[in-house]
XYZ file of C-alpha atoms in Angstrom:
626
model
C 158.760 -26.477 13.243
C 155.292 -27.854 11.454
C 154.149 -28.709 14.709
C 154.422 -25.069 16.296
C 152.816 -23.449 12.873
C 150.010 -25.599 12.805
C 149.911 -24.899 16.745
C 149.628 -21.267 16.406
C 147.264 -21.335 13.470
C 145.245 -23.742 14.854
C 145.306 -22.709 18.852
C 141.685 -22.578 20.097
C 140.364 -25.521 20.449
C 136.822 -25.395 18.458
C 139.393 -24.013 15.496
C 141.898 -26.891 15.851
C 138.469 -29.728 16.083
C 137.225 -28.489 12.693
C 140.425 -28.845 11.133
C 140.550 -32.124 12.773
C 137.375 -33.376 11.201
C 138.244 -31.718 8.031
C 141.192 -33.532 7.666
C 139.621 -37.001 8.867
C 136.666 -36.116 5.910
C 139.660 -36.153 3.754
C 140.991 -39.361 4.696
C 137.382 -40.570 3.992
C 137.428 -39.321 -0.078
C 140.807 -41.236 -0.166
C 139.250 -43.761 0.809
C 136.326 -43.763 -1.713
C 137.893 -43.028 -4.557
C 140.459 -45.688 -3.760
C 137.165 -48.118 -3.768
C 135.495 -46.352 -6.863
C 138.222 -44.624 -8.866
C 138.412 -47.725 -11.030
C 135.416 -48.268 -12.331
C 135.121 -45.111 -14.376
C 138.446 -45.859 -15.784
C 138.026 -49.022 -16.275
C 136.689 -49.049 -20.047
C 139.163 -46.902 -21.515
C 141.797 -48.618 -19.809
C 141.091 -51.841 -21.204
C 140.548 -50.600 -24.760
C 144.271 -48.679 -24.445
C 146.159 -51.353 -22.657
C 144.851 -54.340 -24.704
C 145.815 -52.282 -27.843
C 149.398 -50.883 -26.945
C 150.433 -53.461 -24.163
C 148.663 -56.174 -24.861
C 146.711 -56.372 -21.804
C 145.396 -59.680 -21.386
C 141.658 -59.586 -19.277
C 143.488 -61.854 -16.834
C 146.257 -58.977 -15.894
C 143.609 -56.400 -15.967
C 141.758 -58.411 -13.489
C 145.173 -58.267 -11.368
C 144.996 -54.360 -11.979
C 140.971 -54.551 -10.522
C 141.608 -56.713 -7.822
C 145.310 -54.991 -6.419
C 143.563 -52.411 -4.360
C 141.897 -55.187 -2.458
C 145.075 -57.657 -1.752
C 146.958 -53.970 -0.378
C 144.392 -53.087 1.047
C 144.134 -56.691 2.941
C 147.693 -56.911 4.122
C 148.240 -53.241 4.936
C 144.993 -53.295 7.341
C 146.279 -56.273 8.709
C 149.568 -54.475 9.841
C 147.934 -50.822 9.989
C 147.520 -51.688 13.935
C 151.012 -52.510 14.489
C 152.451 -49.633 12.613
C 149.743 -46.758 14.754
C 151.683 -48.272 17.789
C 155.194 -48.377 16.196
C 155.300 -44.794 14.666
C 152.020 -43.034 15.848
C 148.977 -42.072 14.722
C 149.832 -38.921 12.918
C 153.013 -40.507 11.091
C 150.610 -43.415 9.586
C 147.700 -41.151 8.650
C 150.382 -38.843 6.646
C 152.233 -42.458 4.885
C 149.362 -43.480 3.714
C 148.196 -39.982 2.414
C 151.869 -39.979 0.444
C 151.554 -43.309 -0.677
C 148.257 -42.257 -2.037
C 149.340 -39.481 -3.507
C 152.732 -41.518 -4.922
C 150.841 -43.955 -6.700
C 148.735 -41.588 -9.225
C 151.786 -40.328 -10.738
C 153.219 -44.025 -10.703
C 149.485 -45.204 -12.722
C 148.647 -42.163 -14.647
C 152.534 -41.892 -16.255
C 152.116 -45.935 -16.669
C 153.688 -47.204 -20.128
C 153.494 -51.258 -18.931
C 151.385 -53.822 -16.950
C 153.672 -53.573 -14.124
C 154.049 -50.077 -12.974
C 150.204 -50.221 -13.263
C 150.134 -52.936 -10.842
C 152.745 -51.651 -8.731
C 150.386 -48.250 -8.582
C 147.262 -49.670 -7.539
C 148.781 -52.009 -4.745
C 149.897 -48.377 -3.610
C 146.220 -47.247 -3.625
C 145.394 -50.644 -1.877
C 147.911 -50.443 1.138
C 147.023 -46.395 1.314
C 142.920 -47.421 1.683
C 143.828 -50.272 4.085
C 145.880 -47.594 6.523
C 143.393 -45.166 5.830
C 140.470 -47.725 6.966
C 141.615 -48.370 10.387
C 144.157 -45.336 11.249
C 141.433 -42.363 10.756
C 138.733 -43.561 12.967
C 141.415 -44.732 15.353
C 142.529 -41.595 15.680
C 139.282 -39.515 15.923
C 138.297 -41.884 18.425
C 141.392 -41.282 20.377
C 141.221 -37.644 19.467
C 137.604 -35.952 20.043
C 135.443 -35.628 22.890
C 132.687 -37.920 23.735
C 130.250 -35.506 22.564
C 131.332 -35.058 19.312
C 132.960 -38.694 18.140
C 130.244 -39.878 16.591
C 129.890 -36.478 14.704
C 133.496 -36.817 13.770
C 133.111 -40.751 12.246
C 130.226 -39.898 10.872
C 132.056 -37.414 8.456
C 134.658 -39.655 7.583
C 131.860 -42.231 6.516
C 129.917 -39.349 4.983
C 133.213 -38.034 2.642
C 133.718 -41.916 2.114
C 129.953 -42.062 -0.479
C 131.136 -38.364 -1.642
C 134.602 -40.322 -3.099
C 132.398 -43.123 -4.442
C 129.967 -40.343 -6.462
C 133.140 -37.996 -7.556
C 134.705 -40.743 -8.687
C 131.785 -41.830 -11.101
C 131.398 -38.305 -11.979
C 135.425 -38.501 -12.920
C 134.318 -41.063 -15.147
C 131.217 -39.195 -16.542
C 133.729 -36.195 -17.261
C 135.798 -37.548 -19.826
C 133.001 -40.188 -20.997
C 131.068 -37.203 -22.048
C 134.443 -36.056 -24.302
C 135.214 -40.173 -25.916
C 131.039 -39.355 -26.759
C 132.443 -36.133 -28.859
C 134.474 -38.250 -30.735
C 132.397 -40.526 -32.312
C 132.393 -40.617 -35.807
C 136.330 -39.972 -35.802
C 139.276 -41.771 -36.665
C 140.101 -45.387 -34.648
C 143.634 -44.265 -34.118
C 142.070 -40.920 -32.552
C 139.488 -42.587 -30.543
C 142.116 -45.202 -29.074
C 144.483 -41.917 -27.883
C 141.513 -40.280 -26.527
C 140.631 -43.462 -24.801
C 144.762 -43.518 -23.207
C 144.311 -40.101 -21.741
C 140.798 -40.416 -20.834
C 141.671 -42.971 -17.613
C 145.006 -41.265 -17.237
C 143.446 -38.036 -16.797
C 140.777 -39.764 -14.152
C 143.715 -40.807 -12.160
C 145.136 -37.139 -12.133
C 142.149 -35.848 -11.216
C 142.033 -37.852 -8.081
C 145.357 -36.203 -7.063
C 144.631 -32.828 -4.938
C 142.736 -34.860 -2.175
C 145.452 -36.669 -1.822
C 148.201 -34.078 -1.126
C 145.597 -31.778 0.976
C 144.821 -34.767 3.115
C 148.631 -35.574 3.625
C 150.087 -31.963 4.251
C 146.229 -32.109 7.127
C 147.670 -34.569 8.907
C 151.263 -33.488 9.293
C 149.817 -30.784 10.937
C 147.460 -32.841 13.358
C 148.595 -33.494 17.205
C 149.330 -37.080 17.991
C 147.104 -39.281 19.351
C 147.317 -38.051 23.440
C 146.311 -41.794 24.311
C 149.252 -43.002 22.406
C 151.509 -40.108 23.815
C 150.270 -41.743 27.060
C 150.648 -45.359 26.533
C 154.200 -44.787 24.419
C 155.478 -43.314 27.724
C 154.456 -46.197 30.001
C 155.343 -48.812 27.506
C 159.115 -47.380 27.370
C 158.928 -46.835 31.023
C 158.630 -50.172 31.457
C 160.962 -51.305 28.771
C 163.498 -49.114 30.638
C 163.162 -51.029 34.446
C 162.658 -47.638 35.898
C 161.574 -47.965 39.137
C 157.582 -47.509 40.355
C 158.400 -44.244 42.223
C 160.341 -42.767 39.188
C 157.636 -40.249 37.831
C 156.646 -39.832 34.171
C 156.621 -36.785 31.802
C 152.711 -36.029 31.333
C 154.130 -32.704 29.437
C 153.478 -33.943 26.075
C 150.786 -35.484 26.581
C 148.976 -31.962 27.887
C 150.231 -30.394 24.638
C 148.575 -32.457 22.461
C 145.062 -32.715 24.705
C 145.590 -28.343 24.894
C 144.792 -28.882 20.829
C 141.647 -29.639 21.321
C 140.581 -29.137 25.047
C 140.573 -26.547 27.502
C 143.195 -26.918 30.142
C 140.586 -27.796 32.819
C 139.304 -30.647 29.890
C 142.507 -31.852 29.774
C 143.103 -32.640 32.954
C 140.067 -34.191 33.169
C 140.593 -36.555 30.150
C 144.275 -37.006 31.152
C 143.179 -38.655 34.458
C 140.711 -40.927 32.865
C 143.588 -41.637 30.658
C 145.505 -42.427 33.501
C 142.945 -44.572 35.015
C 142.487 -46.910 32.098
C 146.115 -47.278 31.492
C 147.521 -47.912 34.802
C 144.729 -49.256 36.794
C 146.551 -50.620 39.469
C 148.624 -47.758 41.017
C 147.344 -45.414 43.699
C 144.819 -42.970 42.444
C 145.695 -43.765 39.025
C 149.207 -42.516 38.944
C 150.987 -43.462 35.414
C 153.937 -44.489 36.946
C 152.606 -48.421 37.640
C 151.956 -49.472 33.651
C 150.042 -52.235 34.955
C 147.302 -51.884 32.768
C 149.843 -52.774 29.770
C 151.889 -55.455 31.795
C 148.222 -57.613 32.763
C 147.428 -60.629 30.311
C 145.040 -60.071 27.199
C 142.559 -63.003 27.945
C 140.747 -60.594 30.114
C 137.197 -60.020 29.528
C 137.773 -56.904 29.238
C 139.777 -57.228 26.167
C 138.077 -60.294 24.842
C 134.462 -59.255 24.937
C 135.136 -55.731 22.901
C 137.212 -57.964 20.516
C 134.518 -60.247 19.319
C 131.539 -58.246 19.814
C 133.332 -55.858 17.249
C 134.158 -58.659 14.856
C 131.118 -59.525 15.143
C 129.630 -56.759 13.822
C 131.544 -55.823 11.183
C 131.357 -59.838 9.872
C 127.564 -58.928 10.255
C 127.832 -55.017 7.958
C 129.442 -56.960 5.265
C 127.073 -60.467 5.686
C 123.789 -57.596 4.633
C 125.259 -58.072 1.295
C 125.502 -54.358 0.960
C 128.943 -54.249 -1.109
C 127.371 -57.197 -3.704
C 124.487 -55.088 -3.736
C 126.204 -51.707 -4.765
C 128.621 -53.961 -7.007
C 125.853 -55.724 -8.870
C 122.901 -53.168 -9.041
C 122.781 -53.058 -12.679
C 122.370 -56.458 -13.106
C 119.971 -56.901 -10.329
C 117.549 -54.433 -11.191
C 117.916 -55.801 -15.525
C 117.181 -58.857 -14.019
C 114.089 -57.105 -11.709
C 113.005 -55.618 -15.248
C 114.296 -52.392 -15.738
C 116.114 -51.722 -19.164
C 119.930 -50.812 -19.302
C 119.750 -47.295 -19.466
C 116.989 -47.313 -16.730
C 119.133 -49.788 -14.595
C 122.494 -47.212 -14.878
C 119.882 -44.298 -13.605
C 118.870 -46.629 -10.608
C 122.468 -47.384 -9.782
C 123.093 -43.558 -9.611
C 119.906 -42.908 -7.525
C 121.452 -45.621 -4.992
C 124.390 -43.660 -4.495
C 122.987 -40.607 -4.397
C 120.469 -41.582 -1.352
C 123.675 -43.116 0.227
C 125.239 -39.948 0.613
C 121.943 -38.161 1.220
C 120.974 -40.402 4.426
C 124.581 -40.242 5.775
C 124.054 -36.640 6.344
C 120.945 -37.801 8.213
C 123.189 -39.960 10.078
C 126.089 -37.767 10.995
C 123.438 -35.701 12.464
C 121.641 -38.175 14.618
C 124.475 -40.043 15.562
C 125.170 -38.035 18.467
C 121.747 -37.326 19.651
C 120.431 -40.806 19.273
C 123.044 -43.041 20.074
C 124.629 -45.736 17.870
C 122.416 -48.900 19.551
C 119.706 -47.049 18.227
C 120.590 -46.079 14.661
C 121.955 -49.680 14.919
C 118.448 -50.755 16.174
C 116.602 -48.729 13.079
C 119.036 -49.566 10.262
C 119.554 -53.282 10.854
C 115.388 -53.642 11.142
C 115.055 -51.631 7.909
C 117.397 -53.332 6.130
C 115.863 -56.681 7.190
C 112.365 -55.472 5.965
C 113.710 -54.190 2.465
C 115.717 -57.514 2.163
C 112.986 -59.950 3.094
C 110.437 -57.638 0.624
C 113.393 -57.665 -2.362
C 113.312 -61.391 -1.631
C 109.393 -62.187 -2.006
C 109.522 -59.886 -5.108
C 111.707 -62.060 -6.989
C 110.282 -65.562 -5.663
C 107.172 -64.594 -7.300
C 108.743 -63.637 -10.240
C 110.767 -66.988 -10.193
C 107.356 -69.202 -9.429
C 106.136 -67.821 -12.840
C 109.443 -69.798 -14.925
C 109.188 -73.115 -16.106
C 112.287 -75.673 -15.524
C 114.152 -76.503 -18.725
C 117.233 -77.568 -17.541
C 116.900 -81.056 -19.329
C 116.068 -79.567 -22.700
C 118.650 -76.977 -22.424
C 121.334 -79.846 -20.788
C 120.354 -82.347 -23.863
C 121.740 -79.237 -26.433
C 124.970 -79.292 -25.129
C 127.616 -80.795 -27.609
C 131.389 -80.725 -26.727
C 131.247 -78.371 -23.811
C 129.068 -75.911 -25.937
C 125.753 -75.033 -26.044
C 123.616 -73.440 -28.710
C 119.968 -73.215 -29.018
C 118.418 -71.858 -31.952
C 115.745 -69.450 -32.550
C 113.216 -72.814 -33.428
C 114.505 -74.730 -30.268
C 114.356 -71.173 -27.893
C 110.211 -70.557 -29.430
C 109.194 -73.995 -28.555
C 110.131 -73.348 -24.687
C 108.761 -70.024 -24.522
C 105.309 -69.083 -23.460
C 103.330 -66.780 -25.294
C 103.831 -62.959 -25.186
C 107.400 -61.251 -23.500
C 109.704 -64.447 -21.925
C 112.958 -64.571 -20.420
C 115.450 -67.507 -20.671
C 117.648 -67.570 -18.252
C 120.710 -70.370 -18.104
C 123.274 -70.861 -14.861
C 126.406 -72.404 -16.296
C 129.824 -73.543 -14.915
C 132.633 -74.683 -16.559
C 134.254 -76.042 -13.274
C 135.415 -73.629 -10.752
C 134.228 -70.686 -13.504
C 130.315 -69.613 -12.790
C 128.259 -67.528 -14.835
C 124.859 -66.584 -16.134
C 123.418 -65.718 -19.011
C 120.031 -64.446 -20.511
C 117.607 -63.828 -23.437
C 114.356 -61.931 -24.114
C 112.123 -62.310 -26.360
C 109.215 -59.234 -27.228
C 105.273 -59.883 -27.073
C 105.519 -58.523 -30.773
C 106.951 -62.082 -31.914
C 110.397 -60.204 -33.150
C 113.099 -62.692 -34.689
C 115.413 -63.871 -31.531
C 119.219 -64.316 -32.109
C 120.944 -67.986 -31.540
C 121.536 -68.419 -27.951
C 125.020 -69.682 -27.306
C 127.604 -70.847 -24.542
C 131.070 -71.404 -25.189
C 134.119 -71.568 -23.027
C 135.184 -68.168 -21.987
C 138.864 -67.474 -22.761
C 142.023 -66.428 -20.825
C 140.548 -69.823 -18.024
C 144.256 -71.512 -19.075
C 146.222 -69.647 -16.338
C 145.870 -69.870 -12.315
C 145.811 -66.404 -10.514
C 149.449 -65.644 -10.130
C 148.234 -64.437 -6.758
C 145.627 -66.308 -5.690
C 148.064 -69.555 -6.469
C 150.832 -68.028 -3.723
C 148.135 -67.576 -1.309
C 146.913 -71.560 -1.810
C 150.080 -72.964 -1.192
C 150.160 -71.363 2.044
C 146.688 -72.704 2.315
C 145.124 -69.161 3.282
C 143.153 -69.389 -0.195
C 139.789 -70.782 -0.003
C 139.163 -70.270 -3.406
C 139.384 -72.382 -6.060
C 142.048 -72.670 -8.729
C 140.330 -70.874 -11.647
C 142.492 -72.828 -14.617
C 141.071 -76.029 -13.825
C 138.187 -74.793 -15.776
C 139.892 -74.869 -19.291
C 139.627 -78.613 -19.054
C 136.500 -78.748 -17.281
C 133.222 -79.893 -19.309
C 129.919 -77.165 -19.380
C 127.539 -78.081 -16.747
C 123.886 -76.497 -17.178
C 123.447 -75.712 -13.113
C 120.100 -73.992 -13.531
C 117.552 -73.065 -16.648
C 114.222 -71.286 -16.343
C 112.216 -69.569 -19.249
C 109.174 -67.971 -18.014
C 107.087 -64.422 -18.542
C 109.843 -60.964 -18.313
C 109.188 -58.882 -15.242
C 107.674 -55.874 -16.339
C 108.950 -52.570 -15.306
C 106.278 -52.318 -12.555
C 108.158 -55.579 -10.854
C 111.650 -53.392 -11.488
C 110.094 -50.203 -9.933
C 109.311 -52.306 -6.642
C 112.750 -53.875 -6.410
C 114.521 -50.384 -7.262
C 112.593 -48.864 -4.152
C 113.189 -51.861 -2.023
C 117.197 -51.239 -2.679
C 116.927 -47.680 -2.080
C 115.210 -48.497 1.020
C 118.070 -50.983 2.029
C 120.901 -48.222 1.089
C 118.738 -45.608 3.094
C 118.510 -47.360 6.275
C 122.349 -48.755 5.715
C 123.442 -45.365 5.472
C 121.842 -43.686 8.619
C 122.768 -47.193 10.899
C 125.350 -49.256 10.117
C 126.967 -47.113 7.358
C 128.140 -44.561 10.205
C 128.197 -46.889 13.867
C 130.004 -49.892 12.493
C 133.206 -47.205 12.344
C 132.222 -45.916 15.563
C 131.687 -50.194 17.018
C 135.109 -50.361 15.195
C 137.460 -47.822 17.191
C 135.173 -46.791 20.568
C 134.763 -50.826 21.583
C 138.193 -51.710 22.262
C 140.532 -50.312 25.213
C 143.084 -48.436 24.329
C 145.935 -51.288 24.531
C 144.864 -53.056 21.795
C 142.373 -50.668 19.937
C 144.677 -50.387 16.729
C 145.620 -54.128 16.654
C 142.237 -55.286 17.194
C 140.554 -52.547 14.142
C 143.207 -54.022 12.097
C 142.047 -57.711 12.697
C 138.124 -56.564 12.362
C 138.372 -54.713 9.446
C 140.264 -57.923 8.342
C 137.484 -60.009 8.871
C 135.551 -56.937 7.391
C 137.044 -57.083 4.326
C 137.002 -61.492 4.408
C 133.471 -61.455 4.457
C 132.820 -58.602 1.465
C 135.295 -60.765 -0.422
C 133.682 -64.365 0.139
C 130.450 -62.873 -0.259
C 131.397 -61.097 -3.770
C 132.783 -64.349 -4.644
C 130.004 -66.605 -4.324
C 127.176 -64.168 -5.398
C 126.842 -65.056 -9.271
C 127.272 -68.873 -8.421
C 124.551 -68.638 -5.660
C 121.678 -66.668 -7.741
C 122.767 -68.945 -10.865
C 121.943 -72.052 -8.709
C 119.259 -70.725 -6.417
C 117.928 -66.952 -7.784
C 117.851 -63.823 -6.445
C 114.836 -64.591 -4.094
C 117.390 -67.047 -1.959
C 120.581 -64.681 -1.782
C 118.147 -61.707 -0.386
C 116.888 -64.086 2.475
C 120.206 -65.352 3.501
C 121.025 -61.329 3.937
C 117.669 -60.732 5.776
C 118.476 -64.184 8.068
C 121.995 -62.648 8.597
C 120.806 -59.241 9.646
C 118.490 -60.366 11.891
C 121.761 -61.404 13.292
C 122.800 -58.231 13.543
C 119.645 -56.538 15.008
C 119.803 -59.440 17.677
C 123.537 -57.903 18.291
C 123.010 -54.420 18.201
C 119.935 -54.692 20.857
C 121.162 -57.486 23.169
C 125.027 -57.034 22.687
C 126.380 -53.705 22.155
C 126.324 -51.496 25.084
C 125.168 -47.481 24.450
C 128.318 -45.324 23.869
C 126.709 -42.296 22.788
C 128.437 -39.396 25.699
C 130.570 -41.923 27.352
C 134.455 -41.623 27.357
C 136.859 -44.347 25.797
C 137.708 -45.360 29.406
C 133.765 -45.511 30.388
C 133.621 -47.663 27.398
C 136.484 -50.190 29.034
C 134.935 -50.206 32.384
C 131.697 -51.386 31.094
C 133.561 -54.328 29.483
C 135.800 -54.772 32.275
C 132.539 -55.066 35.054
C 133.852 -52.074 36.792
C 131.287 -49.139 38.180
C 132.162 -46.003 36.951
C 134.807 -43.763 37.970
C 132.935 -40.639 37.698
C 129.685 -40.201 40.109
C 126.587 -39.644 37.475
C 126.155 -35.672 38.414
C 130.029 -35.289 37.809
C 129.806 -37.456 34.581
C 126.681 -35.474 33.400
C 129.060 -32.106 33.737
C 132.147 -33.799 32.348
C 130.381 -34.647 29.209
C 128.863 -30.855 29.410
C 132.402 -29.308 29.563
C 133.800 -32.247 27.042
C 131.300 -30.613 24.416
């Protein structure tokens, strides 16, 4: 009964593509404020859980980091489940799951419902992630896919930005309240992040009641048929019900564009029966270690291993602290990190509308060179900043007594040069990195003892993270071995601050990395993610790329603070500039031009095949399919 409504509401086809793309912008929110929700909430959650649960910072660690493990294992079987159930069915789970799991947070009264809620906003993201640009690549016509990913990408930095406005919103009212009671403050605090957590829930429910009333996926109407045709024995002659198939094409397609994509359909699927007829399913009974399933595979992997290897998620996660450490004050820092996201959403609007007209190898082309150049200038910026500090790591080693350091005011004046100095100390108790800093002003003002002590809450393993190790998928170490493990000084430098002019440079060499990110790799890798692979294992392979995706953001995350502790900033940039010259080398030599072509075009190039359409009739096949 949904099905005819939204049929009749949504008939004509340009009607029924908007609403397609609406609802796939949707799925892109979700999927930012899934990633950014937390971090406005964040504060006042800690303050109200420590205080009326007890909330220990190693559970509310567990809370941060339970979007990521759902997110991990429900990508990983997101391709499995498309094929099981269907596109539509998934895209509406995990819009309900997203839209179960505010209630479950927001109405939270212990540490485990508030778990159980954001592993629900983990697996929902991880669906969400592969499922939606699965299906608009499956969905829209060659003319208008990269359009179509590019909003989903685009609605993705518009979730990151509401959801720090979310957090601005009831900042501004705990702001009102200073001055007042503690008791008052702390129950301001409890409905501040439960009210961010409502807020979040009317994308959720519009985005779920979209997609029940989507078409499925024609390509998996197409292959579902074959597949159980097969399954059944039927015999080669026995013809198969295209009926359904037409119906859902009719959505979005004229009935002579149907046809057209239905035989290319046909084509890809069955490639070995006569004129293409669907009846053979030998395209789904050959063997995967074909090159044209193995190429797409890896040459997608490969570029999303190379998105995340730019650093751009440490970069976003850490701006603060990268441009404080560039120079910039606190307050000035928070404004920077705003102005990144900001041009992030600006530039994918620039991207969404080149996309189509340029071609993803060449928005690949420009962003991956860009980024290179404001990496590699980021990078020189703060290896002239570090030649200007002085090595102290003996003199700040030799004040270490019983795995703590101090250094007084006397001890920190008689390393510092004359006029505005920075101290900065790399230390490790074991497995547990971290780094810490002091300035001191030109005008000589008094500088408070400088101490290192070990932090607490290191006494417990990762509940998770120690299930994970005994299966030996953890690479990680075991963070309790460092509550026995002595303070080791791993890097000190004391040297002249940056001034704000140095901070100014690296703030517009970051913008100019999240510009070029957004308008080339911030849209394509979604498109390199869903157009690359054929149809048979399109979902199964985006599930095992994003994996690897989301592997590489992790391991990067993880080793960021331990790498610029030991080595500086100047280091980390160039291993991201070396690493995206990887991908620039990939994007021009590797990755074929999809920009117009057809999903089965796509597969033919991979498979060494000419095409199936002469180049006049292509040229007027991608006329009509626009």
């Amino acid at each position: 009964m949904l099905d005819s409504l939204s049929h009749a509401l949504l008939s004509p086809p340009a009607r029924y593509r908007r609403f397609l793309l609406l609802v796939a912008g949707l799925g892109g929110l979700l999927y930012g404020i899934d990633v950014g929700i937390i971090a406005g909430a964040l504060p006042y959650l800690e303050a109200s859980a420590a205080a009326r649960w007890g909330l220990t910072a190693q559970q509310l660690g567990f809370v941060v980091a339970a979007v990521l493990l759902g997110s991990v294992l429900s990508s990983l079987a997101a391709g499995a489940l498309a094929d099981a159930l269907g596109r539509r069915p998934v895209m509406a789970l995990a819009g309900a799951l997203f839209s179960a799991s505010i209630p479950v947070i927001a109405l939270a009264d212990s540490y485990v419902p508030l778990l159980l809620g954001r592993l629900l906003q983990g697996v929902s993201g991880g669906l969400i992630g592969v499922v939606v640009p699965l299906y608009l690549a499956e969905c829209l016509p060659a003319s208008q896919r990269g359009r179509g990913t590019g909003l989903f990408q685009l609605l993705l930095t518009i979730g990151l930005v509401l959801a720090a406005l979310l957090g601005l919103l009831v900042a501004h009212d705990i702001d009102a309240l200073a001055g007042s009671a503690p008791a008052v403050v702390l129950a301001a605090k409890d409905r501040a992040w439960r009210q961010i957590f409502w807020l979040s829930l009317p994308p959720g429910l519009l985005f779920t009641a979209g997609a029940l009333m989507l078409a499925e996926s024609p390509r998996h109407i197409l292959r579902h048929c074959l597949r159980h045709r097969l399954h059944d024995g039927l015999r080669r002659a026995e013809p198969v019900s295209l009926q359904p198939v037409r119906q859902a094409l009719s959505r979005s397609a004229t009935p002579a564009e149907a046809e057209q994509q239905l035989a290319a359909m046909q084509q890809e699927l069955a490639p070995a029966a006569p004129h293409g007829a669907p009846s053979s399913a030998a395209g789904e009974a050959g063997p995967l270690l074909q090159r044209r399933y193995v190429a797409p595979f890896l040459l997608a992997c490969l570029i999303l291993a190379c998105n995340q290897a730019t650093g751009i998620n440490s970069i976003l996660a850490y701006a603060v602290t990268i441009l404080d450490q560039a120079g910039l004050p606190g307050a000035t820092a928070n404004l920077g990190d705003v102005a990144l996201k900001v041009v992030n959403a600006l530039m994918t609007v620039l991207a969404v509308v080149l996309v189509d007209r340029k071609g993803r190898k060449f928005l690949l082309m420009l962003g991956s060179a860009g980024i290179m150049l404001a990496l590699v200038a980021a990078g020189l910026l703060f290896q002239a900043q570090d030649a200007r500090q002085r090595d102290v790591r003996g003199a700040v080693a030799a004040a270490v007594s019983g795995d703590v350091l101090q250094l007084s005011p006397q001890q920190i004046a008689a390393l510092a040069p004359a006029g505005a100095w920075q101290l900065t100390v790399a230390y490790a108790y074991g497995p547990h990195h971290a780094v810490r800093q002091v300035r001191g002003a030109a005008n000589g003002a008094p500088v408070p003892p400088f101490a290192i002590t070990r932090p607490a809450q290191l006494d417990q393993d990762s509940v998770i993270g120690a299930a994970f190790r005994r299966l030996h998928l953890n690479p990680f170490p075991d963070q309790s071995l460092a509550a026995s493990a002595p303070l080791r000084i791993e890097r000190a430098t004391i040297g002249p601050a940056p001034d704000s002019g140095h901070g100014w440079l690296v703030l517009a060499c970051l913008l100019a990395f999240i510009a070029f990110f957004a308008v080339g790799p911030g849209v394509c890798v979604w498109l390199a993610l869903s157009e690359l692979m054929p149809t048979r294992i399109r979902s199964n392979g985006m599930s095992i790329a994003l994996l690897i995706n989301q592997f590489v953001s992790t391991a990067i995350a993880a080793a960021f603070l331990p790498a610029v502790g030991q080595h500086g900033y100047a280091v980390m940039f160039f291993v991201w500039g070396g690493c995206t010259l990887v991908y620039f080398l990939a994007a021009t030599f590797l990755l074929p031009e999809t920009r117009g072509k057809t999903l089965e075009e796509i597969g033919q190039y991979f498979a060494a095949e000419r095409p199936a359409l002469p180049a006049p009739a292509l040229q007027q096949a991608r006329r009509s399919d626009g």
